[in-house]
Structure formats: C-alpha cells, structure tokens
Coordinates of C-alpha atoms and ligand atoms in Angstrom, one line a residue:
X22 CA 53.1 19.0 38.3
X23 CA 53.3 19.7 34.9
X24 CA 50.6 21.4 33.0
X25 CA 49.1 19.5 30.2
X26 CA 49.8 20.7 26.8
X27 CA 48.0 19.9 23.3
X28 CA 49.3 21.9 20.1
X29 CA 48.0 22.0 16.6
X30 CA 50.2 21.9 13.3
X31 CA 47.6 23.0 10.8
X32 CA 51.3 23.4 8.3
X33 CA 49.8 24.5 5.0
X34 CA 46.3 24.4 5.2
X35 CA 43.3 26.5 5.5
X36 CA 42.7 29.9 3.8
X37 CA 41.6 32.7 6.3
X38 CA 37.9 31.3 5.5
X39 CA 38.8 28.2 6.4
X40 CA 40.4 28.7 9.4
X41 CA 38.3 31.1 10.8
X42 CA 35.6 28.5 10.1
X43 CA 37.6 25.4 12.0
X44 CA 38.5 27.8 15.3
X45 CA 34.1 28.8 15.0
X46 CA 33.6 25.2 15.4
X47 CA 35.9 24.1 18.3
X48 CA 35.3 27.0 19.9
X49 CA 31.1 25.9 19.5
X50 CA 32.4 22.3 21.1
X51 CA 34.4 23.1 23.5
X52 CA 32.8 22.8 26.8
X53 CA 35.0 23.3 29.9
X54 CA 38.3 22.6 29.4
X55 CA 40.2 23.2 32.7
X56 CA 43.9 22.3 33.7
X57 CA 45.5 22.2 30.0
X58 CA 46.9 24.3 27.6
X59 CA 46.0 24.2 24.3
X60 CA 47.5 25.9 21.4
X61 CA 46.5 26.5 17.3
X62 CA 49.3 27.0 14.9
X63 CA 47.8 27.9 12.1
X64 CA 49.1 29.6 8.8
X65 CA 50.7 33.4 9.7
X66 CA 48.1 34.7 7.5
X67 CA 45.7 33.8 9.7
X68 CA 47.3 34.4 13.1
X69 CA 45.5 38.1 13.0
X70 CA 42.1 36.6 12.9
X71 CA 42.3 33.8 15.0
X72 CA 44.1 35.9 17.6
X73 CA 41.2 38.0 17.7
X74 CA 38.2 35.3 17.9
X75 CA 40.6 33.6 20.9
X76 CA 40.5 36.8 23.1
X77 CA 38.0 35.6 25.7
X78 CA 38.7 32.0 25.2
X79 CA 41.3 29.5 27.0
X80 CA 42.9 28.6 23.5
X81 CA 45.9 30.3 23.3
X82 CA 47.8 30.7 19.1
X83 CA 51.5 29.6 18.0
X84 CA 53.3 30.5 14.8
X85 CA 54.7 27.6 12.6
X86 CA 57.8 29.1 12.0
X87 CA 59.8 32.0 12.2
X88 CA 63.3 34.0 11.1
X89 CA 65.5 34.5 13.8
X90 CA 66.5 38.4 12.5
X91 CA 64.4 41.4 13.8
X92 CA 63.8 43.1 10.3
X93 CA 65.7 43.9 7.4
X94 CA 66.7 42.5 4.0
X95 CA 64.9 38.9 4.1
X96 CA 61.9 39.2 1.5
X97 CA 59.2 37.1 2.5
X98 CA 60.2 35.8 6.0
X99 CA 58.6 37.1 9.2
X100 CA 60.4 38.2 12.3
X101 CA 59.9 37.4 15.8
X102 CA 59.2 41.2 16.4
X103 CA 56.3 40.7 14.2
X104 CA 54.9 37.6 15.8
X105 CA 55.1 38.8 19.7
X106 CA 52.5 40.8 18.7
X107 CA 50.0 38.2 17.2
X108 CA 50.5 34.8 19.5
X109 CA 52.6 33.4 22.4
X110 CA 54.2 30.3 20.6
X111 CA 56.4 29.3 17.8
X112 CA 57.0 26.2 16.4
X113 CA 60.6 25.5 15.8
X114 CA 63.1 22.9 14.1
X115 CA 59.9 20.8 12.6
X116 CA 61.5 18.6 10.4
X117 CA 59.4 19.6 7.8
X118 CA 61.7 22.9 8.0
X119 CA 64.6 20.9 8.7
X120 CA 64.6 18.6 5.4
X121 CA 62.7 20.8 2.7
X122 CA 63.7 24.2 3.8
X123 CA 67.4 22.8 4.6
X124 CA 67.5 24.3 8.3
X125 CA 70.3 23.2 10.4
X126 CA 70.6 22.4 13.9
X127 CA 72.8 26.0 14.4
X128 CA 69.8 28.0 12.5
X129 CA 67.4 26.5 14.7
X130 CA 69.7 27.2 17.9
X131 CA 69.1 31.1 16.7
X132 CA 65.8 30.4 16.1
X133 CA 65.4 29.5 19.6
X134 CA 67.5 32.5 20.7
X135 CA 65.8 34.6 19.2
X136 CA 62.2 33.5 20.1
X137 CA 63.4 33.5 23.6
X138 CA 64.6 37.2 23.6
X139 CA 61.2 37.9 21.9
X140 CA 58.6 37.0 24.5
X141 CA 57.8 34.3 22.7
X142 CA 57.8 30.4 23.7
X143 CA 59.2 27.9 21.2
X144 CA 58.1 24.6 20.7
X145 CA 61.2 23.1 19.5
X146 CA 61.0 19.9 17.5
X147 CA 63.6 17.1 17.6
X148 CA 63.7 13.4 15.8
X149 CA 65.7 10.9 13.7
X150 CA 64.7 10.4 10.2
X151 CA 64.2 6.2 9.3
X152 CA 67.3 5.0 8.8
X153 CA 68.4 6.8 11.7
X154 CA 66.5 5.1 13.6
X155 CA 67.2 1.6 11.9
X156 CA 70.9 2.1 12.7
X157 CA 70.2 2.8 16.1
X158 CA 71.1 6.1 16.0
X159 CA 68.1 8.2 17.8
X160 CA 69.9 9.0 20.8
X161 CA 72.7 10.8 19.1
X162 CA 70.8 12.3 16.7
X163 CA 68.5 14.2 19.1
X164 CA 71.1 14.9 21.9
X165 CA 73.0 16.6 19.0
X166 CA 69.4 18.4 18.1
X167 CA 69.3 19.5 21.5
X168 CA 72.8 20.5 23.0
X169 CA 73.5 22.5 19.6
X170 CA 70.4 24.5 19.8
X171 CA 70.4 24.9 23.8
X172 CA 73.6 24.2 24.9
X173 CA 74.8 28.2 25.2
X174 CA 71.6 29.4 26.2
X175 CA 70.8 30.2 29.7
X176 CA 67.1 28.8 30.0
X177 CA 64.1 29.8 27.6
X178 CA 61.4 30.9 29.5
X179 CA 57.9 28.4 28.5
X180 CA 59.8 26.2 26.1
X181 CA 58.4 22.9 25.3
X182 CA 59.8 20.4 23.6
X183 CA 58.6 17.9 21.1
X184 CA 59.3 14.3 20.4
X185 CA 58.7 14.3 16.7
X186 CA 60.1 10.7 14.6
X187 CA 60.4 11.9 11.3
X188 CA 59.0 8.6 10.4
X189 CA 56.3 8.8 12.5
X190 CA 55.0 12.2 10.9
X191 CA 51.8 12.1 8.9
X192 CA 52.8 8.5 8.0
X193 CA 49.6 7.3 10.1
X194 CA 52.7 4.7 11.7
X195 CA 53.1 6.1 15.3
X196 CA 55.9 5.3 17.6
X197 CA 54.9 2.8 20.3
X198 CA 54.2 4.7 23.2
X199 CA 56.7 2.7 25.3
X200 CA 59.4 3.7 22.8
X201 CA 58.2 7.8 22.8
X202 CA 58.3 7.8 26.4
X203 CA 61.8 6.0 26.5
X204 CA 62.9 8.6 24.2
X205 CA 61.1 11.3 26.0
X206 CA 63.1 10.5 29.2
X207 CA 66.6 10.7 27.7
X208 CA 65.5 14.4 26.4
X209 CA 64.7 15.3 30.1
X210 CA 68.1 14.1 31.1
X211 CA 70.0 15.8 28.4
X212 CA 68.3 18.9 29.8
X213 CA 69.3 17.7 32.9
X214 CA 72.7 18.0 32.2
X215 CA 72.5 21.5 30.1
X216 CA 70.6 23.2 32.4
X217 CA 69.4 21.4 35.8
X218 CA 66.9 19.4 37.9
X219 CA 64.7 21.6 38.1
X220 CA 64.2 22.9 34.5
X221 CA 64.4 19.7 33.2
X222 CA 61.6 18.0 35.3
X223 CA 59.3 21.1 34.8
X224 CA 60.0 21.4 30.9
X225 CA 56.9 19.4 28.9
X226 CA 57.8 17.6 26.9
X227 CA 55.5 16.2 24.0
X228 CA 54.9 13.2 21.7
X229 CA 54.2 13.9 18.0
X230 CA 54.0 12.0 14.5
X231 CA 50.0 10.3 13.6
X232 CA 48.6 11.1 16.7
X233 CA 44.8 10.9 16.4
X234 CA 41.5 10.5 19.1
X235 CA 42.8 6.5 19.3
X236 CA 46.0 6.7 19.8
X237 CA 46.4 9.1 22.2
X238 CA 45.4 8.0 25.7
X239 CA 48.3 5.2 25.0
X240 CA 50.6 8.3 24.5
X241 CA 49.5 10.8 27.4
X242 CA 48.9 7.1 29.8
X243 CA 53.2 7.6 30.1
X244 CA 53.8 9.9 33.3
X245 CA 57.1 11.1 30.8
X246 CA 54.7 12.2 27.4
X247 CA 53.1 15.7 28.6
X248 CA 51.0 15.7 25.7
X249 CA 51.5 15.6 21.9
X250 CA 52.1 17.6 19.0
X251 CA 49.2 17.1 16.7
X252 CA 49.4 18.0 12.9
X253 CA 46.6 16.5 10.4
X254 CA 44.5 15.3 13.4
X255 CA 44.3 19.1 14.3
X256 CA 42.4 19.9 11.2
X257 CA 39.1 18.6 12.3
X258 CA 37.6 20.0 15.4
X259 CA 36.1 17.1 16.8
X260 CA 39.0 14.8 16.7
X261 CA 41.4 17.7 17.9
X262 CA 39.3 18.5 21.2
X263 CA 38.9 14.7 21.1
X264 CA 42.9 14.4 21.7
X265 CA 42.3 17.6 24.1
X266 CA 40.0 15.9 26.8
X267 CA 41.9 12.9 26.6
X268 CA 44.9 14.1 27.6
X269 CA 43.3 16.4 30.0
X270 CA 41.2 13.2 31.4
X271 CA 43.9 10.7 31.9
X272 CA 46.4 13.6 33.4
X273 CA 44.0 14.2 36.3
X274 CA 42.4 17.6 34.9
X275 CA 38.9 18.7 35.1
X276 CA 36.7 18.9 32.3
Ligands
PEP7 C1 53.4 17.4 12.9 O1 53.4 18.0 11.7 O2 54.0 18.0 13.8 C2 52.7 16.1 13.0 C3 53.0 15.5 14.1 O3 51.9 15.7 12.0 P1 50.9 14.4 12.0 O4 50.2 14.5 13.3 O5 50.1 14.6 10.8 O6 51.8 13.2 11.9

C-alpha cells in the first residue's frame, strides 16, 4: 500500500509574513489528518520559519529547488548541505526550472544524485511541453526524463515522482484523469525496468498541472495517481487541505 502524498508548489510567492501567515491558517484547519503525507514547498527564505511552526505537526516542508554542489563558488544558489538541515524534500526538474532556468535532463540527474546522497527526498518532475504532446511524443519524452536522470543510480531513498504536462501547469486545463493515469503507469514501468518490481510498485507517483478542490477526486479516483502535485491551489489554505482530505478520503485514509 502506498502512502498518500499531497505537495505544495507555493513557486515565487509569499514573503516570510505571508507565509507564516498561510502555514497559521492550515495549521488552525486542519483537523485530523491521518494516513497521508503532506508537504509545503515554500520560498527557501522561508523554509527556517515554517520548519519551526511544523515541529509538532504532521506537515512535513520541501525545498523548490536546489544546486547539486556542496559549497563553493556559485553566488546565490543553495546547496543540498544547506537544505538537510531545514526540510526533508526537494522539488526537482519542475519545468519551470527546466525551460526558464535552461536545466537539462543531465543537471537534474545530479540534482537527484545529489539530493539522494544528502538525506534528502526529491520530488522529481517529468512532462512534455504542447507540441510534444500534439506529436505524440509524451512517452519518449518522459522515458528520456527519467532513464537520464535515474538510469546510473542505484535507488533514491523516498523519491516521488511527478506527472507534471507542461501544458497542463497553471493553465487551469488539466489532463484527463484517464490520460494522467495512463501516463502514470508507463513511468512505473520504466522504473520497472531501471530499477525493479518492487521499487517501482512502491514509488508514488503523482499527478500535477491545475489541480484544484474539483478536480481532484477524479485524479486520486485512479489506483495509479498517488496524489498530486499542487502549485497555485496550494496558496489558499482551504482549498489546499480541501485537495488533502480528498485524496486522503477516496484512498481509504482516516480523517
Ligand atoms: C506546479 O507548479 O507544480 C503546478 C502543478 O502548478 P499548478 O497547480 O498551478 O498548475
């Protein structure tokens, strides 16, 4: 049985105000959430903060991004070294890195390594832009995604993966739930082939691109979609633990 999983992408927003403000008030709604993880990726300037209201709380805090070098000579990046100390997660390979910040599929391999020599559990990101997937070209686009970045890697301890369209992201046009958890499946198998059975059918794997409160029972309804990678949804409390107890509802979980 794989443990439901619900992650927030709060990408560039909220000052430290802010998001101290927005963790207050989920933590204030919350309730009892049993029998899913949830995690908060907000801004790194935050990450202190936040880490520090979570302590006694079942929320647990992700990173957005990351360099894949200890220390050294890279002004304004920030290292896995640093981050192991501040929150269990990274989010890596979003394709907001991928297209405006030029990452490759070989720097987010390193990325991956490097999280997963760190202690720290990477939710790596995969998905074809449009036209990629106009030309039918999905498959091979994330099967290259993957096997570059895992390929040579002998497994990565609490890695989850997410199903990210490009052209699903913060479009408000969602995949069709059908067509996430087709796609879903092939990314199992492909880990089936790097790395095993058994990996593969206990690595979650998660839907993400416009998921909101009303979309997302369709998503987590798949037995494939473990849960979903939320980014502007995850900006207002309500409709992020909205998403939460859905997908801990419909996966069997207690609330
Ligand atoms: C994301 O940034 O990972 C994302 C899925 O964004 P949104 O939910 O806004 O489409």
């Amino acid at each position: 049985m794989r443990i439901p999983f619900v992650a927030g992408n709060w990408k560039m927003n909220t000052t430290v105000t802010e998001a101290e403000t927005l963790v207050y008030t989920m933590l204030d709604q919350l309730d009892n959430i049993a029998g899913i993880e949830i995690v908060l990726c907000p801004p790194f300037v935050s990450l202190l903060a936040i880490n520090m209201m979570l302590k006694d709380f079942p929320i647990k805090l992700g990173a957005q991004n990351m360099h894949f070098e200890l220390k050294g000579a890279h002004t304004g990046e920030i290292s896995p070294l640093m981050l192991s100390e501040l929150c269990e997660f990274v989010i890596l390979g979003h394709s907001e890195r991928r297209w405006y910040f030029g990452e490759t599929d070989e720097i987010v391999g390193k990325k991956v390594k490097a999280a997963a020599t760190n202690k720290l559990k990477p939710i790596f990101c995969v998905g074809e832009r449009l036209e990629e997937n106009e030309t039918g070209k999905t498959k091979e686009v994330i099967s290259r995604q993957i096997t570059t970045a895992l390929a040579d890697i002998e497994s990565v301890p609490g890695l989850v993966i997410a199903y990210e369209p490009v052209w699903a992201i913060g479009t408000g046009k969602a995949a069709s739930s059908e067509q996430a958890a087709d796609t879903i499946g092939f990314i199992r198998s492909i880990v089936k082939k790097i790395w095993g059975k058994d990996i593969a059918q206990n690595l979650r794997i998660l839907y993400g691109g416009s998921v909101t409160s009303d979309n997302i029972a369709e998503f987590v309804s798949q037995q494939e979609i473990d849960g979903a990678l939320v980014g502007g949804a995850s900006l207002k409390a309500e409709e992020f633990l909205g998403i939460v107890k859905q997908s801990a509802v419909i996966k069997g979980k207690s609330i």
